[in-house]
Each structure stands twice: as structure tokens, then as C-alpha cells.
């Protein structure tokens, strides 16, 4: 994740390269570029929180038993 903002913090954006041998590396790069990075864009179109309220209430209203 830090690839997109590491330089602003004085960190190495390419530090992620140490994980290149991991089988999930490419998928993670793609996910971060498609979804994570753009989620910090203030101009990115998204739904208001009220859109998700019924869904959250439905999930949280279910009976559950702690593990």
C-alpha cells in the first residue's frame, strides 16, 4: 500500500519489491492500484454512507455466538 504515498513520508515506495516472490504479489499490486489508491482521491465518485446503512444494520442485527 505504501507504494502510492511512501515518498511523502520519506519512505521507499519500492520496498514492496521484497515480496515479489510471493504468489499473491501481482494480484495485490493490481488490487492496490485499482481500489486502494483511488479510494484516497477526494474527487472519486462514491456512494454516500447512507447507502450502506441498511446493509450494515442487516449484518449487525443477526444473532451470533462468540467463538
PDB file of N, CA and C in Angstrom:
ATOM      1  N   UNK A   1       0.808  -1.188   0.000  1.00  0.00           N
ATOM      2  CA  UNK A   1       0.000   0.000   0.000  1.00  0.00           C
ATOM      3  C   UNK A   1       0.855   1.256   0.000  1.00  0.00           C
ATOM      4  N   UNK A   2       1.952   1.226   0.670  1.00  0.00           N
ATOM      5  CA  UNK A   2       2.754   2.447   0.784  1.00  0.00           C
ATOM      6  C   UNK A   2       3.353   2.894  -0.538  1.00  0.00           C
ATOM      7  N   UNK A   3       3.223   2.088  -1.556  1.00  0.00           N
ATOM      8  CA  UNK A   3       3.773   2.445  -2.865  1.00  0.00           C
ATOM      9  C   UNK A   3       3.291   3.822  -3.315  1.00  0.00           C
ATOM     10  N   UNK A   4       2.040   4.141  -3.048  1.00  0.00           N
ATOM     11  CA  UNK A   4       1.453   5.370  -3.551  1.00  0.00           C
ATOM     12  C   UNK A   4       1.711   6.590  -2.672  1.00  0.00           C
ATOM     13  N   UNK A   5       2.117   6.397  -1.438  1.00  0.00           N
ATOM     14  CA  UNK A   5       2.361   7.562  -0.592  1.00  0.00           C
ATOM     15  C   UNK A   5       3.676   7.521   0.185  1.00  0.00           C
ATOM     16  N   UNK A   6       4.452   6.483   0.019  1.00  0.00           N
ATOM     17  CA  UNK A   6       5.698   6.337   0.774  1.00  0.00           C
ATOM     18  C   UNK A   6       6.642   7.520   0.594  1.00  0.00           C
ATOM     19  N   UNK A   7       6.755   8.011  -0.630  1.00  0.00           N
ATOM     20  CA  UNK A   7       7.676   9.121  -0.897  1.00  0.00           C
ATOM     21  C   UNK A   7       7.307  10.357  -0.075  1.00  0.00           C
ATOM     22  N   UNK A   8       6.014  10.538   0.206  1.00  0.00           N
ATOM     23  CA  UNK A   8       5.567  11.687   1.001  1.00  0.00           C
ATOM     24  C   UNK A   8       5.973  11.552   2.465  1.00  0.00           C
ATOM     25  N   UNK A   9       6.293  10.334   2.864  1.00  0.00           N
ATOM     26  CA  UNK A   9       6.692  10.067   4.244  1.00  0.00           C
ATOM     27  C   UNK A   9       8.191   9.827   4.374  1.00  0.00           C
ATOM     28  N   UNK A  10       8.908  10.010   3.275  1.00  0.00           N
ATOM     29  CA  UNK A  10      10.343   9.765   3.289  1.00  0.00           C
ATOM     30  C   UNK A  10      10.689   8.284   3.263  1.00  0.00           C
ATOM     31  N   UNK A  11       9.753   7.458   2.792  1.00  0.00           N
ATOM     32  CA  UNK A  11       9.973   6.014   2.720  1.00  0.00           C
ATOM     33  C   UNK A  11      10.180   5.581   1.274  1.00  0.00           C
ATOM     34  N   UNK A  12      10.653   4.377   1.101  1.00  0.00           N
ATOM     35  CA  UNK A  12      10.908   3.840  -0.233  1.00  0.00           C
ATOM     36  C   UNK A  12       9.637   3.212  -0.799  1.00  0.00           C
ATOM     37  N   UNK A  13       9.072   3.775  -1.875  1.00  0.00           N
ATOM     38  CA  UNK A  13       7.861   3.199  -2.450  1.00  0.00           C
ATOM     39  C   UNK A  13       8.087   1.807  -3.043  1.00  0.00           C
ATOM     40  N   UNK A  14       9.317   1.466  -3.321  1.00  0.00           N
ATOM     41  CA  UNK A  14       9.613   0.160  -3.908  1.00  0.00           C
ATOM     42  C   UNK A  14       9.983  -0.892  -2.861  1.00  0.00           C
ATOM     43  N   UNK A  15       9.764  -0.588  -1.605  1.00  0.00           N
ATOM     44  CA  UNK A  15      10.051  -1.563  -0.548  1.00  0.00           C
ATOM     45  C   UNK A  15       9.207  -2.817  -0.729  1.00  0.00           C
ATOM     46  N   UNK A  16       8.100  -2.682  -1.428  1.00  0.00           N
ATOM     47  CA  UNK A  16       7.226  -3.838  -1.680  1.00  0.00           C
ATOM     48  C   UNK A  16       7.904  -4.903  -2.538  1.00  0.00           C
ATOM     49  N   UNK A  17       8.943  -4.526  -3.237  1.00  0.00           N
ATOM     50  CA  UNK A  17       9.623  -5.457  -4.142  1.00  0.00           C
ATOM     51  C   UNK A  17      10.182  -6.687  -3.426  1.00  0.00           C
ATOM     52  N   UNK A  18      10.410  -6.577  -2.115  1.00  0.00           N
ATOM     53  CA  UNK A  18      10.939  -7.735  -1.383  1.00  0.00           C
ATOM     54  C   UNK A  18       9.926  -8.880  -1.326  1.00  0.00           C
ATOM     55  N   UNK A  19       8.676  -8.595  -1.710  1.00  0.00           N
ATOM     56  CA  UNK A  19       7.633  -9.621  -1.702  1.00  0.00           C
ATOM     57  C   UNK A  19       7.333 -10.174  -3.093  1.00  0.00           C
ATOM     58  N   UNK A  20       8.157  -9.827  -4.077  1.00  0.00           N
ATOM     59  CA  UNK A  20       7.897 -10.252  -5.461  1.00  0.00           C
ATOM     60  C   UNK A  20       7.772 -11.758  -5.633  1.00  0.00           C
ATOM     61  N   UNK A  21       8.412 -12.520  -4.808  1.00  0.00           N
ATOM     62  CA  UNK A  21       8.350 -13.977  -4.956  1.00  0.00           C
ATOM     63  C   UNK A  21       7.056 -14.567  -4.384  1.00  0.00           C
ATOM     64  N   UNK A  22       6.294 -13.763  -3.686  1.00  0.00           N
ATOM     65  CA  UNK A  22       5.040 -14.255  -3.109  1.00  0.00           C
ATOM     66  C   UNK A  22       4.013 -14.495  -4.210  1.00  0.00           C
ATOM     67  N   UNK A  23       3.293 -15.599  -4.168  1.00  0.00           N
ATOM     68  CA  UNK A  23       2.314 -15.907  -5.217  1.00  0.00           C
ATOM     69  C   UNK A  23       1.204 -14.853  -5.346  1.00  0.00           C
ATOM     70  N   UNK A  24       0.925 -14.131  -4.281  1.00  0.00           N
ATOM     71  CA  UNK A  24      -0.153 -13.132  -4.322  1.00  0.00           C
ATOM     72  C   UNK A  24       0.347 -11.739  -4.690  1.00  0.00           C
ATOM     73  N   UNK A  25       1.628 -11.601  -4.963  1.00  0.00           N
ATOM     74  CA  UNK A  25       2.218 -10.278  -5.214  1.00  0.00           C
ATOM     75  C   UNK A  25       1.513  -9.521  -6.338  1.00  0.00           C
ATOM     76  N   UNK A  26       1.414 -10.112  -7.506  1.00  0.00           N
ATOM     77  CA  UNK A  26       0.831  -9.409  -8.659  1.00  0.00           C
ATOM     78  C   UNK A  26      -0.631  -9.048  -8.419  1.00  0.00           C
ATOM     79  N   UNK A  27      -1.376  -9.956  -7.809  1.00  0.00           N
ATOM     80  CA  UNK A  27      -2.780  -9.666  -7.513  1.00  0.00           C
ATOM     81  C   UNK A  27      -2.900  -8.525  -6.509  1.00  0.00           C
ATOM     82  N   UNK A  28      -1.995  -8.483  -5.558  1.00  0.00           N
ATOM     83  CA  UNK A  28      -2.014  -7.415  -4.565  1.00  0.00           C
ATOM     84  C   UNK A  28      -1.692  -6.074  -5.207  1.00  0.00           C
ATOM     85  N   UNK A  29      -0.708  -6.055  -6.104  1.00  0.00           N
ATOM     86  CA  UNK A  29      -0.356  -4.830  -6.825  1.00  0.00           C
ATOM     87  C   UNK A  29      -1.569  -4.332  -7.602  1.00  0.00           C
ATOM     88  N   UNK A  30      -2.223  -5.245  -8.291  1.00  0.00           N
ATOM     89  CA  UNK A  30      -3.395  -4.878  -9.096  1.00  0.00           C
ATOM     90  C   UNK A  30      -4.529  -4.347  -8.211  1.00  0.00           C
ATOM     91  N   UNK A  31      -4.788  -5.025  -7.102  1.00  0.00           N
ATOM     92  CA  UNK A  31      -5.852  -4.587  -6.197  1.00  0.00           C
ATOM     93  C   UNK A  31      -5.566  -3.186  -5.663  1.00  0.00           C
ATOM     94  N   UNK A  32      -4.346  -2.962  -5.203  1.00  0.00           N
ATOM     95  CA  UNK A  32      -3.999  -1.654  -4.645  1.00  0.00           C
ATOM     96  C   UNK A  32      -4.133  -0.551  -5.684  1.00  0.00           C
ATOM     97  N   UNK A  33      -3.726  -0.815  -6.911  1.00  0.00           N
ATOM     98  CA  UNK A  33      -3.817   0.192  -7.972  1.00  0.00           C
ATOM     99  C   UNK A  33      -5.269   0.472  -8.355  1.00  0.00           C
ATOM    100  N   UNK A  34      -6.081  -0.572  -8.407  1.00  0.00           N
ATOM    101  CA  UNK A  34      -7.475  -0.409  -8.842  1.00  0.00           C
ATOM    102  C   UNK A  34      -8.386   0.163  -7.764  1.00  0.00           C
ATOM    103  N   UNK A  35      -8.182  -0.264  -6.524  1.00  0.00           N
ATOM    104  CA  UNK A  35      -9.157   0.054  -5.487  1.00  0.00           C
ATOM    105  C   UNK A  35      -8.598   0.862  -4.322  1.00  0.00           C
ATOM    106  N   UNK A  36      -7.460   0.479  -3.807  1.00  0.00           N
ATOM    107  CA  UNK A  36      -6.947   1.139  -2.614  1.00  0.00           C
ATOM    108  C   UNK A  36      -6.472   2.558  -2.909  1.00  0.00           C
ATOM    109  N   UNK A  37      -5.638   2.703  -3.898  1.00  0.00           N
ATOM    110  CA  UNK A  37      -5.056   4.016  -4.207  1.00  0.00           C
ATOM    111  C   UNK A  37      -6.134   5.029  -4.551  1.00  0.00           C
ATOM    112  N   UNK A  38      -7.090   4.659  -5.373  1.00  0.00           N
ATOM    113  CA  UNK A  38      -8.126   5.613  -5.792  1.00  0.00           C
ATOM    114  C   UNK A  38      -9.097   5.946  -4.666  1.00  0.00           C
ATOM    115  N   UNK A  39      -9.158   5.126  -3.632  1.00  0.00           N
ATOM    116  CA  UNK A  39     -10.080   5.411  -2.532  1.00  0.00           C
ATOM    117  C   UNK A  39      -9.664   6.647  -1.740  1.00  0.00           C
ATOM    118  N   UNK A  40      -8.445   7.111  -1.923  1.00  0.00           N
ATOM    119  CA  UNK A  40      -7.979   8.311  -1.239  1.00  0.00           C
ATOM    120  C   UNK A  40      -8.135   9.566  -2.096  1.00  0.00           C
ATOM    121  N   UNK A  41      -8.686   9.426  -3.278  1.00  0.00           N
ATOM    122  CA  UNK A  41      -8.897  10.555  -4.184  1.00  0.00           C
ATOM    123  C   UNK A  41     -10.176  11.274  -3.773  1.00  0.00           C
ATOM    124  N   UNK A  42     -10.089  12.536  -3.317  1.00  0.00           N
ATOM    125  CA  UNK A  42     -11.292  13.243  -2.880  1.00  0.00           C
ATOM    126  C   UNK A  42     -12.306  13.467  -4.004  1.00  0.00           C
ATOM    127  N   UNK A  43     -11.888  13.379  -5.246  1.00  0.00           N
ATOM    128  CA  UNK A  43     -12.805  13.566  -6.373  1.00  0.00           C
ATOM    129  C   UNK A  43     -13.408  12.244  -6.855  1.00  0.00           C
ATOM    130  N   UNK A  44     -13.013  11.148  -6.232  1.00  0.00           N
ATOM    131  CA  UNK A  44     -13.504   9.825  -6.630  1.00  0.00           C
ATOM    132  C   UNK A  44     -14.993   9.718  -6.317  1.00  0.00           C
ATOM    133  N   UNK A  45     -15.772   9.321  -7.312  1.00  0.00           N
ATOM    134  CA  UNK A  45     -17.220   9.194  -7.107  1.00  0.00           C
ATOM    135  C   UNK A  45     -17.509   7.964  -6.252  1.00  0.00           C
ATOM    136  N   UNK A  46     -18.304   8.181  -5.221  1.00  0.00           N
ATOM    137  CA  UNK A  46     -18.699   7.072  -4.365  1.00  0.00           C
ATOM    138  C   UNK A  46     -20.104   7.307  -3.830  1.00  0.00           C
ATOM    139  N   UNK A  47     -20.641   6.282  -3.244  1.00  0.00           N
ATOM    140  CA  UNK A  47     -21.978   6.360  -2.658  1.00  0.00           C
ATOM    141  C   UNK A  47     -21.893   7.012  -1.281  1.00  0.00           C
ATOM    142  N   UNK A  48     -22.946   7.723  -0.875  1.00  0.00           N
ATOM    143  CA  UNK A  48     -22.953   8.267   0.488  1.00  0.00           C
ATOM    144  C   UNK A  48     -23.064   7.123   1.504  1.00  0.00           C
ATOM    145  N   UNK A  49     -22.628   7.369   2.712  1.00  0.00           N
ATOM    146  CA  UNK A  49     -22.676   6.332   3.746  1.00  0.00           C
ATOM    147  C   UNK A  49     -24.090   5.810   3.965  1.00  0.00           C
ATOM    148  N   UNK A  50     -25.079   6.663   3.774  1.00  0.00           N
ATOM    149  CA  UNK A  50     -26.467   6.239   3.986  1.00  0.00           C
ATOM    150  C   UNK A  50     -26.857   5.077   3.068  1.00  0.00           C
ATOM    151  N   UNK A  51     -26.189   4.939   1.948  1.00  0.00           N
ATOM    152  CA  UNK A  51     -26.452   3.824   1.032  1.00  0.00           C
ATOM    153  C   UNK A  51     -26.158   2.487   1.702  1.00  0.00           C
ATOM    154  N   UNK A  52     -25.153   2.476   2.551  1.00  0.00           N
ATOM    155  CA  UNK A  52     -24.691   1.234   3.159  1.00  0.00           C
ATOM    156  C   UNK A  52     -25.323   0.946   4.520  1.00  0.00           C
ATOM    157  N   UNK A  53     -26.005   1.931   5.077  1.00  0.00           N
ATOM    158  CA  UNK A  53     -26.584   1.749   6.411  1.00  0.00           C
ATOM    159  C   UNK A  53     -27.509   0.537   6.504  1.00  0.00           C
ATOM    160  N   UNK A  54     -28.454   0.335   5.571  1.00  0.00           N
ATOM    161  CA  UNK A  54     -29.320  -0.844   5.683  1.00  0.00           C
ATOM    162  C   UNK A  54     -28.539  -2.161   5.641  1.00  0.00           C
ATOM    163  N   UNK A  55     -27.495  -2.201   4.850  1.00  0.00           N
ATOM    164  CA  UNK A  55     -26.688  -3.418   4.749  1.00  0.00           C
ATOM    165  C   UNK A  55     -25.952  -3.690   6.053  1.00  0.00           C
ATOM    166  N   UNK A  56     -25.389  -2.648   6.628  1.00  0.00           N
ATOM    167  CA  UNK A  56     -24.659  -2.797   7.887  1.00  0.00           C
ATOM    168  C   UNK A  56     -25.623  -3.214   8.995  1.00  0.00           C
ATOM    169  N   UNK A  57     -26.778  -2.569   9.041  1.00  0.00           N
ATOM    170  CA  UNK A  57     -27.773  -2.915  10.063  1.00  0.00           C
ATOM    171  C   UNK A  57     -28.229  -4.373   9.924  1.00  0.00           C
ATOM    172  N   UNK A  58     -28.411  -4.822   8.690  1.00  0.00           N
ATOM    173  CA  UNK A  58     -28.847  -6.198   8.448  1.00  0.00           C
ATOM    174  C   UNK A  58     -27.800  -7.192   8.970  1.00  0.00           C
ATOM    175  N   UNK A  59     -26.545  -6.919   8.693  1.00  0.00           N
ATOM    176  CA  UNK A  59     -25.478  -7.817   9.148  1.00  0.00           C
ATOM    177  C   UNK A  59     -25.351  -7.782  10.668  1.00  0.00           C
ATOM    178  N   UNK A  60     -25.367  -6.581  11.234  1.00  0.00           N
ATOM    179  CA  UNK A  60     -25.162  -6.462  12.677  1.00  0.00           C
ATOM    180  C   UNK A  60     -26.368  -6.889  13.504  1.00  0.00           C
ATOM    181  N   UNK A  61     -27.523  -7.003  12.885  1.00  0.00           N
ATOM    182  CA  UNK A  61     -28.717  -7.415  13.628  1.00  0.00           C
ATOM    183  C   UNK A  61     -28.834  -8.938  13.746  1.00  0.00           C
ATOM    184  N   UNK A  62     -27.981  -9.664  13.058  1.00  0.00           N
ATOM    185  CA  UNK A  62     -28.042 -11.131  13.102  1.00  0.00           C
ATOM    186  C   UNK A  62     -27.537 -11.654  14.445  1.00  0.00           C
ATOM    187  N   UNK A  63     -28.179 -12.732  14.883  1.00  0.00           N
ATOM    188  CA  UNK A  63     -27.707 -13.392  16.101  1.00  0.00           C
ATOM    189  C   UNK A  63     -26.331 -13.998  15.839  1.00  0.00           C
ATOM    190  N   UNK A  64     -25.495 -13.971  16.833  1.00  0.00           N
ATOM    191  CA  UNK A  64     -24.173 -14.567  16.674  1.00  0.00           C
ATOM    192  C   UNK A  64     -23.711 -15.125  18.007  1.00  0.00           C
ATOM    193  N   UNK A  65     -22.807 -16.040  17.915  1.00  0.00           N
ATOM    194  CA  UNK A  65     -22.211 -16.649  19.094  1.00  0.00           C
ATOM    195  C   UNK A  65     -20.711 -16.431  19.014  1.00  0.00           C
ATOM    196  N   UNK A  66     -20.152 -15.828  20.047  1.00  0.00           N
ATOM    197  CA  UNK A  66     -18.692 -15.625  20.024  1.00  0.00           C
ATOM    198  C   UNK A  66     -17.958 -16.959  19.906  1.00  0.00           C
ATOM    199  N   UNK A  67     -16.804 -16.940  19.283  1.00  0.00           N
ATOM    200  CA  UNK A  67     -16.034 -18.193  19.129  1.00  0.00           C
ATOM    201  C   UNK A  67     -15.588 -18.766  20.456  1.00  0.00           C
TER     202      UNK A  67
END
